[in-house]
């Protein structure tokens, strides 16, 4: 009965209802759209990281700490037997990191020389180009790194490093390829050369800094090398996206606020204008709280209708969008998350449900707040059309 | 049955405060209404008629004194109990009709039955019966804004009596109607009063209404100045 009356009243309000529902449905779609972008960003960046850097998890040398650049000075060592057997079975690949200096065009650039097996299949990196046998050391750079150093394919450049005894040595390396990657961590400040070459150069045979596990291999315990699973490794990117998401929230808080303002306004106006009707309902035997509920329901129904309307035009829109992705400009790269040129939003059921629940709850609360005043209204005053 | 005490008021006082000033709308009103009465409260504007009806109808509470309606003390009722009392036993008719604008005639009349939780089939029967009484069966689908004043008030009468309440309070029911419609409405109410033993209490200063009344209570400045029973009233003209 309440529902029927509420629906009739909404219908009776005509254009006002339509406008409110339209604004609110727009808020729905915009919020879900934005959330989808962030979720897409998160997943896309995570996938790239797993493919190109984290694999199925990493074993770290006990002294290795990626957050402390100085830690790589001491974090080289022989692999524990268990981990070494993974590497032998090609289920993992070892990476040796050494601090070095590059001298491109007379400038000085501190780099992390990264040795990787050119035959490895664990990470999706074009390292097979390092197989070339040449007098120079073949090197692979990412596009960002190449740009910072002003280097391009075929260029030769001097690289200097210290071997295990602390003795400086320098040689010419040749850039054999510039790889395009969205993962900054394997790009910025990195010079990729064959692992065995680097081990030779530094007098560190069979040593490594970290070992990347194949994505299908499950870990086993190891003595002193610590295992870091993918959840742990991806923590940073998740956090980064979350931070951006909170930044993006400002937009939809404003959107939601505007939609709520419209509904609040409608409620206040409708309670003010329909005072006599409220009195009549009370005279007919409705309790005050029943009337409060009726008005709250009317307001809350805006939310339901908005959700339905949003579904009608929003679902096709979001589906198309998720399928075709969004063209990104280079600007996105500088936000700290690299995603490539195309971003595919991801809309999860949980996220959509959460959005619907949050919006509906807010609408209900916003509808309830002004309606609550009805409970303080005396039936006689309401019948006279007087203000509370 | 007709001798049962329906409404008793004892020294009923109602004060309104207007800023610093206090206005005494009812001044020690003591009245007794038995069930089945067809009674009018008359008096000049501002004499307290509406105030008295509202208190007896449990829409308002007295400042002091008592109003016992159907064995319930109005002053002691909670809001919910008062709503329940109105829901089950009272019908209201207003000067301005007060129909629910978004509902059809049928739905307006049906509304009190919905509140009482009658099943659909029974509701339909009762609504059609009530519309029959007020001769509006042909308008059941119309909206309030498509009705004349007289028709609107007949819908309001149907809405007030559809649940066969014990008491109907009618505050100036004919004030917005012409002579012919007023008479029509009063004829309807009179026959309902006879058929259903429904107690009708009016407030009015309309001479046309007064002709129909079997008892007239006169209020002046919140005081009862006259209370008389009229014999041979209600010429069915
Ligand atoms: N809510 C209120 N606040 C203040 N004063 C009120 C209120 N309601 C009624 N009054 C005052 O109480 C007195 C009685 O009012 P009431 O409405 O009962 O008169 P009435 O006999 O119904 O008049 P009318 O014939 O004009 O409808 C009047 O002086 C009126 O100004
Ligand atoms: Mg009055």
XYZ file of C-alpha atoms and ligand atoms in Angstrom:
657
model
C 0.000 0.000 0.000
C 2.771 2.380 1.001
C 4.658 1.477 -2.115
C 1.671 2.104 -4.333
C 1.009 5.481 -2.756
C 4.674 6.404 -2.951
C 4.834 5.410 -6.603
C 1.708 7.413 -7.372
C 3.102 10.441 -5.613
C 6.344 10.192 -7.540
C 4.413 9.810 -10.756
C 2.365 12.828 -9.770
C 5.496 14.890 -9.206
C 6.326 14.385 -12.891
C 9.220 16.410 -14.217
C 10.798 16.807 -10.803
C 11.002 13.056 -10.381
C 12.384 12.654 -13.888
C 15.112 15.217 -13.255
C 16.094 13.715 -9.931
C 16.193 10.228 -11.334
C 18.206 11.400 -14.339
C 20.794 13.199 -12.209
C 21.071 10.296 -9.831
C 21.363 7.728 -12.594
C 24.136 9.809 -14.085
C 25.893 9.721 -10.735
C 25.491 5.949 -10.673
C 26.985 5.465 -14.108
C 29.782 7.960 -13.533
C 30.786 6.384 -10.231
C 30.795 2.876 -11.633
C 32.624 4.099 -14.718
C 35.330 5.752 -12.637
C 35.677 2.778 -10.330
C 35.993 0.562 -13.375
C 38.807 2.714 -14.679
C 40.740 2.340 -11.449
C 40.082 -1.361 -11.254
C 41.196 -1.677 -14.867
C 44.277 0.355 -14.095
C 45.033 -1.841 -11.125
C 44.580 -5.091 -12.987
C 46.348 -3.957 -16.119
C 49.347 -2.646 -14.193
C 49.423 -5.748 -11.993
C 49.285 -8.069 -14.976
C 52.134 -6.230 -16.668
C 54.184 -6.379 -13.490
C 53.588 -10.103 -13.109
C 54.425 -10.759 -16.737
C 57.534 -8.654 -16.922
C 58.939 -8.437 -13.418
C 57.379 -10.501 -10.665
C 56.517 -13.795 -12.349
C 55.085 -16.157 -9.765
C 56.992 -14.572 -6.916
C 60.611 -13.842 -6.119
C 63.350 -15.164 -3.881
C 65.566 -12.387 -2.611
C 69.117 -12.461 -1.404
C 68.963 -11.867 2.364
C 70.489 -8.409 2.032
C 68.499 -7.316 -0.971
C 65.992 -4.546 -0.405
C 64.473 -2.894 -3.443
C 63.562 0.155 -1.378
C 67.165 0.745 -0.434
C 69.339 1.448 -3.502
C 72.478 0.962 -1.450
C 71.486 -2.583 -0.553
C 72.475 -3.893 -3.981
C 76.104 -3.215 -3.192
C 76.184 -6.264 -0.919
C 73.281 -8.347 -2.090
C 74.921 -10.899 -4.339
C 75.476 -14.506 -3.515
C 75.281 -18.141 -4.525
C 71.833 -19.631 -4.858
C 70.663 -22.080 -2.212
C 70.410 -25.587 -3.651
C 66.622 -25.748 -3.729
C 66.303 -22.486 -5.586
C 69.151 -23.397 -7.885
C 67.303 -26.555 -8.892
C 64.315 -24.426 -9.977
C 66.624 -22.400 -12.150
C 68.114 -25.533 -13.667
C 64.704 -26.911 -14.460
C 63.862 -23.573 -16.135
C 61.115 -22.995 -13.591
C 62.846 -19.885 -12.411
C 65.363 -17.403 -13.655
C 68.155 -15.758 -11.717
C 68.900 -12.059 -11.938
C 72.113 -10.460 -10.778
C 72.058 -6.771 -9.934
C 75.236 -4.703 -9.786
C 75.669 -0.987 -9.263
C 77.313 0.627 -12.290
C 77.878 3.873 -14.131
C 77.098 4.654 -17.720
C 78.821 7.445 -19.650
C 76.456 8.413 -22.452
C 77.757 11.389 -24.479
C 80.086 12.495 -21.746
C 77.401 12.500 -19.089
C 77.423 10.319 -16.003
C 74.464 8.104 -15.259
C 74.218 5.759 -12.290
C 72.598 2.516 -13.362
C 71.700 -0.907 -12.107
C 73.358 -3.447 -14.333
C 70.965 -6.346 -14.532
C 72.181 -9.745 -15.641
C 69.551 -12.066 -17.007
C 69.706 -15.382 -18.816
C 68.953 -14.685 -22.528
C 67.302 -18.111 -22.770
C 64.903 -17.571 -19.892
C 61.172 -18.076 -20.441
C 59.979 -16.903 -17.041
C 59.625 -13.220 -17.747
C 58.085 -11.701 -20.805
C 61.125 -9.622 -21.808
C 62.815 -9.608 -25.219
C 66.090 -10.786 -23.695
C 66.849 -13.264 -26.498
C 68.331 -10.307 -28.380
C 71.204 -10.566 -25.882
C 72.290 -13.864 -27.425
C 74.356 -12.106 -30.122
C 78.018 -12.876 -29.766
C 80.013 -9.751 -30.327
C 83.165 -8.170 -29.045
C 81.048 -5.594 -27.227
C 78.690 -6.550 -24.444
C 75.129 -6.604 -25.851
C 72.712 -4.509 -23.824
C 68.972 -4.047 -23.713
C 67.325 -0.815 -22.514
C 63.771 0.280 -21.985
C 62.408 3.253 -23.896
C 62.445 5.611 -20.903
C 66.011 4.730 -20.037
C 67.071 5.110 -23.681
C 65.437 8.516 -23.757
C 67.106 9.708 -20.540
C 70.499 8.669 -21.823
C 69.887 9.745 -25.411
C 70.763 6.276 -26.673
C 69.305 4.334 -29.567
C 69.763 0.885 -31.071
C 73.285 0.305 -32.324
C 74.890 2.948 -30.091
C 77.944 2.040 -28.106
C 78.548 3.468 -24.650
C 81.044 3.021 -21.813
C 79.908 1.102 -18.744
C 81.919 1.026 -15.522
C 81.501 -1.296 -12.541
C 83.362 -2.812 -9.609
C 84.158 -6.496 -9.392
C 83.876 -8.534 -6.202
C 87.248 -7.253 -5.014
C 86.168 -3.657 -5.381
C 88.333 -3.049 -8.417
C 86.899 -0.726 -11.038
C 86.679 -1.935 -14.585
C 85.038 -0.438 -17.681
C 84.018 -1.661 -21.097
C 82.036 -0.658 -24.079
C 78.527 -2.011 -24.353
C 76.331 -1.926 -27.447
C 72.636 -1.253 -27.364
C 71.098 -4.124 -29.336
C 67.499 -3.222 -28.748
C 65.243 -0.719 -27.055
C 62.312 -2.533 -25.526
C 58.911 -1.034 -25.077
C 57.559 -1.804 -21.655
C 54.906 -0.440 -19.336
C 56.780 -1.572 -16.276
C 58.972 1.266 -15.126
C 60.900 -0.870 -12.687
C 62.632 -2.851 -15.460
C 63.162 0.308 -17.481
C 64.274 3.287 -15.395
C 67.980 3.129 -14.594
C 68.285 -0.456 -15.825
C 70.843 -1.865 -18.255
C 70.099 -5.495 -19.162
C 73.018 -7.682 -20.231
C 73.547 -11.467 -20.342
C 73.796 -12.985 -16.857
C 76.943 -15.048 -17.500
C 78.696 -11.951 -18.893
C 77.915 -9.965 -15.781
C 79.013 -12.840 -13.542
C 82.314 -12.977 -15.464
C 82.810 -9.201 -15.352
C 82.295 -9.054 -11.590
C 84.071 -12.318 -10.762
C 80.858 -13.657 -9.295
C 80.272 -17.012 -11.010
C 76.826 -18.500 -10.267
C 75.890 -15.606 -8.062
C 72.599 -13.716 -8.213
C 70.545 -11.121 -6.325
C 67.105 -12.474 -6.888
C 65.329 -15.344 -8.531
C 62.021 -14.966 -10.304
C 59.776 -17.968 -10.128
C 57.719 -19.230 -13.017
C 54.025 -18.314 -12.634
C 53.017 -21.968 -12.561
C 55.598 -23.105 -10.047
C 54.741 -23.245 -6.396
C 57.275 -22.121 -3.892
C 59.139 -24.249 -1.445
C 60.786 -23.097 1.707
C 64.355 -21.942 1.461
C 66.933 -21.339 4.099
C 68.130 -17.767 4.075
C 66.752 -16.393 0.802
C 63.346 -14.953 1.510
C 60.372 -15.691 -0.644
C 58.040 -12.857 -1.632
C 54.766 -13.901 -3.121
C 52.934 -11.931 -5.751
C 50.379 -10.477 -3.351
C 53.165 -8.966 -1.361
C 54.995 -7.731 -4.440
C 51.839 -6.185 -5.889
C 51.032 -4.426 -2.634
C 52.686 -1.249 -3.849
C 50.751 -0.985 -7.056
C 47.498 -1.727 -5.259
C 48.278 1.050 -2.829
C 49.241 3.440 -5.554
C 45.968 2.799 -7.345
C 44.107 3.199 -4.086
C 45.699 6.582 -3.551
C 44.650 7.634 -7.035
C 41.228 6.225 -6.409
C 40.837 8.383 -3.334
C 41.877 11.346 -5.413
C 39.248 10.406 -7.974
C 36.686 10.071 -5.225
C 36.489 13.830 -4.900
C 34.779 13.838 -8.257
C 32.127 11.369 -7.352
C 31.599 12.752 -3.906
C 30.717 16.003 -5.665
C 28.471 14.141 -8.099
C 26.747 12.267 -5.346
C 26.443 15.429 -3.305
C 24.689 17.210 -6.167
C 22.320 14.320 -6.687
C 21.584 14.186 -2.966
C 21.046 17.917 -2.826
C 18.404 17.585 -5.531
C 16.654 14.846 -3.600
C 16.915 16.640 -0.285
C 15.450 19.718 -1.883
C 12.605 17.717 -3.378
C 11.858 16.144 -0.038
C 11.850 19.415 1.855
C 9.652 21.027 -0.765
C 7.277 18.118 -0.940
C 6.866 17.972 2.829
C 6.266 21.698 2.875
C 3.774 21.684 0.036
C 1.924 18.548 1.042
C 1.327 19.544 4.632
C -2.417 19.296 4.299
C -2.092 15.887 2.720
C 0.054 14.803 5.640
C -2.676 16.002 7.998
C -5.281 14.111 6.009
C -3.249 10.911 6.141
C -2.989 11.288 9.893
C -6.712 11.963 10.198
C -7.374 8.837 8.159
C -5.479 6.891 10.767
C -1.873 6.740 9.619
C 0.601 7.083 12.451
C 3.251 9.762 12.196
C 5.915 7.176 11.606
C 3.925 5.601 8.842
C 3.830 8.984 7.160
C 7.567 9.431 7.751
C 8.114 6.044 6.184
C 5.930 6.936 3.241
C 7.918 10.069 2.495
C 11.234 8.310 3.037
C 10.124 5.590 0.667
C 9.197 8.182 -1.921
C 12.671 9.646 -1.734
C 14.373 6.285 -1.690
C 12.434 5.210 -4.766
C 14.326 7.881 -6.688
C 17.378 5.759 -6.036
C 15.728 2.566 -7.251
C 14.498 4.234 -10.417
C 17.882 5.818 -10.973
C 19.520 2.400 -10.646
C 17.107 0.974 -13.190
C 17.600 3.866 -15.574
C 21.350 3.669 -15.090
C 21.177 -0.028 -15.951
C 19.282 0.710 -19.142
C 21.782 3.106 -20.647
C 24.752 2.411 -18.409
C 25.219 -1.298 -19.022
C 25.570 -1.062 -22.820
C 27.776 1.983 -22.405
C 30.090 0.325 -19.904
C 30.175 -2.948 -21.814
C 31.237 -1.201 -25.008
C 33.741 0.782 -23.056
C 35.196 -2.258 -21.334
C 35.484 -4.045 -24.652
C 37.118 -1.269 -26.644
C 39.120 0.303 -23.899
C 40.079 3.903 -23.563
C 42.819 5.635 -25.501
C 45.434 6.978 -23.132
C 47.763 9.881 -23.656
C 51.366 9.905 -22.474
C 50.265 11.972 -19.523
C 49.034 8.868 -17.774
C 52.537 7.463 -17.749
C 53.732 10.259 -15.556
C 51.050 9.492 -12.958
C 53.346 6.749 -11.763
C 51.391 3.868 -13.212
C 52.150 2.865 -16.750
C 49.385 1.200 -18.582
C 50.252 1.307 -22.238
C 48.175 3.156 -24.766
C 44.885 1.487 -24.083
C 43.112 1.146 -20.758
C 40.436 -1.509 -20.374
C 38.108 -0.729 -17.482
C 37.079 -3.654 -15.305
C 33.643 -3.741 -13.715
C 33.256 -6.350 -11.044
C 29.913 -7.420 -9.627
C 31.137 -6.662 -6.141
C 32.090 -3.127 -7.078
C 28.775 -2.491 -8.818
C 26.812 -3.954 -5.938
C 28.783 -1.907 -3.431
C 28.126 1.263 -5.434
C 24.414 0.512 -5.670
C 24.199 -0.210 -1.955
C 26.125 2.942 -1.029
C 24.071 5.182 -3.301
C 20.753 3.661 -2.225
C 21.679 3.971 1.432
C 22.678 7.593 0.974
C 19.471 8.362 -0.909
C 17.413 6.732 1.824
C 19.197 8.637 4.569
C 18.859 11.906 2.662
C 15.169 11.197 2.137
C 14.683 10.275 5.756
C 16.333 13.338 7.288
C 13.756 15.897 6.131
C 10.883 13.415 6.516
C 11.733 12.969 10.162
C 10.293 16.407 10.783
C 6.849 15.058 9.986
C 6.984 13.170 13.259
C 7.069 16.490 15.092
C 4.115 17.834 13.184
C 0.774 18.093 14.984
C -2.075 16.719 12.887
C -4.100 19.889 13.443
C -1.263 22.110 12.282
C -0.692 19.882 9.293
C -4.368 20.050 8.359
C -4.296 23.829 8.569
C -1.306 23.785 6.231
C 0.827 25.434 8.874
C 4.560 25.047 9.185
C 5.931 22.845 11.906
C -27.433 1.171 21.677
C -28.530 4.695 20.910
C -28.205 5.585 24.559
C -24.623 4.536 24.876
C -22.273 7.309 25.774
C -20.211 8.081 22.789
C -18.410 11.254 23.746
C -18.238 13.070 27.037
C -16.253 16.195 27.705
C -15.684 17.534 31.196
C -14.450 21.071 31.724
C -12.551 20.931 28.479
C -10.110 23.808 28.172
C -7.835 24.515 25.236
C -5.382 27.376 25.266
C -3.248 28.424 22.351
C -0.243 30.565 22.941
C 0.418 33.180 20.336
C 3.781 34.540 21.321
C 3.253 36.051 24.776
C -0.511 36.019 24.455
C -2.678 33.112 25.414
C -5.865 32.511 23.509
C -8.521 30.425 25.207
C -10.226 28.552 22.367
C -12.301 26.311 24.648
C -13.449 27.433 28.040
C -14.727 24.662 30.298
C -16.795 22.835 27.762
C -18.872 20.032 29.236
C -20.903 18.063 26.722
C -22.366 14.639 26.294
C -23.027 12.925 22.982
C -24.762 9.596 22.708
C -24.190 7.149 19.909
C -26.258 7.707 16.802
C -26.551 11.457 17.249
C -26.807 13.870 14.357
C -25.536 16.949 16.033
C -24.107 20.264 14.997
C -21.813 22.654 16.792
C -22.580 26.176 15.675
C -21.261 29.575 16.571
C -19.461 32.547 15.147
C -16.067 32.322 13.590
C -13.357 31.815 16.168
C -15.748 30.423 18.757
C -13.810 27.151 19.015
C -15.817 24.749 16.854
C -12.879 23.320 14.964
C -10.852 23.092 18.138
C -13.585 21.097 19.854
C -13.983 18.707 16.932
C -10.242 18.204 16.665
C -9.916 17.279 20.305
C -12.857 14.894 20.189
C -11.366 13.449 17.000
C -8.057 12.799 18.825
C -6.193 15.083 16.433
C -5.380 17.455 19.264
C -5.171 17.241 23.022
C -6.846 19.492 25.606
C -4.962 21.860 27.884
C -7.051 20.659 30.789
C -10.290 18.841 31.383
C -11.185 15.500 29.924
C -12.557 14.179 26.708
C -13.695 10.579 26.889
C -14.419 9.196 23.439
C -15.556 5.598 23.067
C -14.309 4.970 26.602
C -10.857 6.335 25.879
C -9.371 9.384 27.500
C -8.051 11.438 24.598
C -5.407 13.196 26.684
C -3.825 9.922 27.745
C -3.495 8.383 24.285
C -0.110 8.005 22.651
C 0.213 9.203 19.076
C -0.009 5.664 17.915
C -3.079 4.884 19.969
C -4.747 8.047 18.719
C -3.956 7.068 15.134
C -5.388 3.634 15.794
C -8.556 5.107 17.252
C -9.044 7.317 14.192
C -8.205 4.426 11.954
C -10.815 2.102 13.422
C -13.605 4.291 14.645
C -13.504 7.821 13.227
C -14.283 9.297 9.872
C -13.350 12.871 8.963
C -14.914 15.218 6.472
C -13.227 18.551 5.832
C -14.326 21.849 4.453
C -11.701 21.576 1.714
C -12.435 17.899 0.902
C -8.772 16.844 1.327
C -8.808 14.059 -1.218
C -5.481 12.458 -2.066
C -4.733 14.074 -5.424
C -2.789 11.209 -6.976
C -5.456 8.624 -6.232
C -8.600 7.909 -8.212
C -12.017 8.180 -6.582
C -12.054 4.449 -5.965
C -8.590 4.489 -4.393
C -9.402 7.467 -2.203
C -12.364 5.637 -0.765
C -10.369 2.433 -0.515
C -7.523 4.039 1.437
C -8.941 3.685 4.999
C -9.653 0.020 4.267
C -6.061 -0.483 3.142
C -4.900 0.971 6.431
C -7.178 -1.465 8.229
C -5.818 -4.374 6.226
C -8.994 -5.599 4.572
C -8.481 -8.149 1.781
C -8.873 -6.908 -1.792
C -12.209 -8.562 -2.579
C -13.827 -7.201 0.551
C -12.373 -3.754 -0.093
C -13.861 -3.678 -3.542
C -17.293 -4.632 -2.253
C -17.197 -2.030 0.504
C -15.906 0.762 -1.753
C -18.581 0.118 -4.362
C -21.213 0.088 -1.642
C -19.947 3.406 -0.283
C -19.899 4.920 -3.762
C -23.449 3.670 -4.190
C -24.518 5.596 -1.076
C -23.084 8.823 -2.420
C -24.248 8.032 -5.967
C -20.808 8.171 -7.564
C -20.336 4.659 -8.925
C -19.906 6.099 -12.411
C -16.942 8.209 -11.299
C -14.851 5.559 -9.598
C -11.977 5.989 -12.062
C -11.956 9.791 -12.039
C -9.215 11.847 -10.387
C -10.042 14.438 -7.710
C -9.118 17.267 -10.079
C -11.766 16.052 -12.523
C -14.565 16.370 -9.967
C -16.850 19.252 -9.044
C -16.878 20.506 -5.463
C -20.075 18.643 -4.702
C -18.704 15.416 -6.146
C -15.440 15.835 -4.250
C -17.285 16.201 -0.973
C -19.376 13.136 -1.761
C -16.160 11.188 -2.304
C -14.948 12.506 1.040
C -18.186 11.341 2.646
C -17.776 7.923 1.069
C -14.206 7.791 2.332
C -15.342 8.747 5.831
C -18.086 6.148 6.044
C -16.684 3.275 3.990
C -15.292 1.533 7.063
C -18.549 2.132 8.928
C -16.940 4.100 11.729
C -18.669 4.822 15.014
C -18.287 8.578 14.653
C -17.911 10.950 11.726
C -16.526 14.423 12.410
C -17.417 16.936 9.746
C -15.829 20.379 10.062
C -17.887 22.765 7.957
C -18.595 20.150 5.296
C -20.807 22.425 3.229
C -18.912 25.686 3.494
C -17.492 25.295 -0.011
C -20.676 23.977 -1.606
C -23.751 25.611 -3.112
C -27.224 25.131 -1.673
C -28.163 22.198 -3.840
C -24.987 20.256 -3.219
C -25.144 21.009 0.493
C -28.614 19.586 0.695
C -27.550 16.557 -1.288
C -24.647 15.862 1.037
C -26.783 16.318 4.110
C -29.432 13.980 2.782
C -26.787 11.351 2.250
C -25.363 11.799 5.721
C -28.760 11.750 7.281
C -29.720 8.471 5.674
C -26.376 6.958 6.652
C -26.991 8.110 10.195
C -30.307 6.290 10.161
C -29.149 3.150 8.372
C -25.812 2.613 10.055
C -26.395 4.353 13.394
C -23.271 6.372 12.678
C -22.809 9.322 14.982
C -22.335 12.560 13.043
C -20.883 15.650 14.632
C -20.713 18.760 12.498
C -19.344 22.183 12.949
C -21.092 24.745 10.870
C -22.565 28.164 10.608
C -24.569 27.240 7.590
C -28.333 27.675 8.048
C -28.993 24.943 5.521
C -27.165 22.472 7.719
C -28.880 23.570 10.867
C -32.270 22.629 9.421
C -31.146 19.028 9.242
C -29.731 18.713 12.736
C -31.463 16.929 15.555
C -29.385 18.716 18.142
C -27.585 22.026 18.028
C -24.812 23.019 20.400
C -23.912 26.675 20.310
C -20.445 27.861 21.174
C -19.489 31.433 21.827
C -15.995 32.445 22.812
C -15.210 28.874 23.679
C -18.201 28.465 25.956
C -21.340 26.427 25.416
C -24.151 28.968 25.423
C -26.934 26.801 24.122
C -27.638 23.109 23.662
C -30.998 22.108 22.324
C -32.678 19.123 20.777
C -34.790 19.889 17.740
C -37.908 17.841 17.232
C -39.106 16.864 13.771
C -35.923 17.930 12.100
C -34.604 16.732 8.805
C -37.332 17.365 6.353
C -36.274 15.192 3.480
C -36.882 17.996 1.038
N -3.074 26.564 16.115
C -3.565 27.675 16.703
N -2.710 28.558 17.250
C -3.179 29.659 17.861
N -4.469 29.960 17.953
C -5.382 29.130 17.417
C -4.969 27.926 16.759
N -6.070 27.292 16.331
C -7.127 28.056 16.707
N -6.711 29.157 17.349
C -7.564 30.156 17.924
O -8.540 29.532 18.722
C -9.802 30.141 18.550
C -10.810 29.116 18.083
O -10.460 28.677 16.794
P -11.310 27.624 15.957
O -10.589 27.364 14.723
O -11.635 26.483 16.839
O -12.622 28.448 15.657
P -13.840 28.062 14.725
O -15.033 28.185 15.561
O -13.582 26.769 14.061
O -13.804 29.240 13.674
P -14.238 29.191 12.133
O -15.711 29.210 12.137
O -13.639 30.456 11.580
O -13.634 27.975 11.546
C -9.614 31.271 17.588
O -9.484 32.481 18.320
C -8.328 30.943 16.870
O -7.665 32.125 16.527
Mg -13.258 26.133 12.080
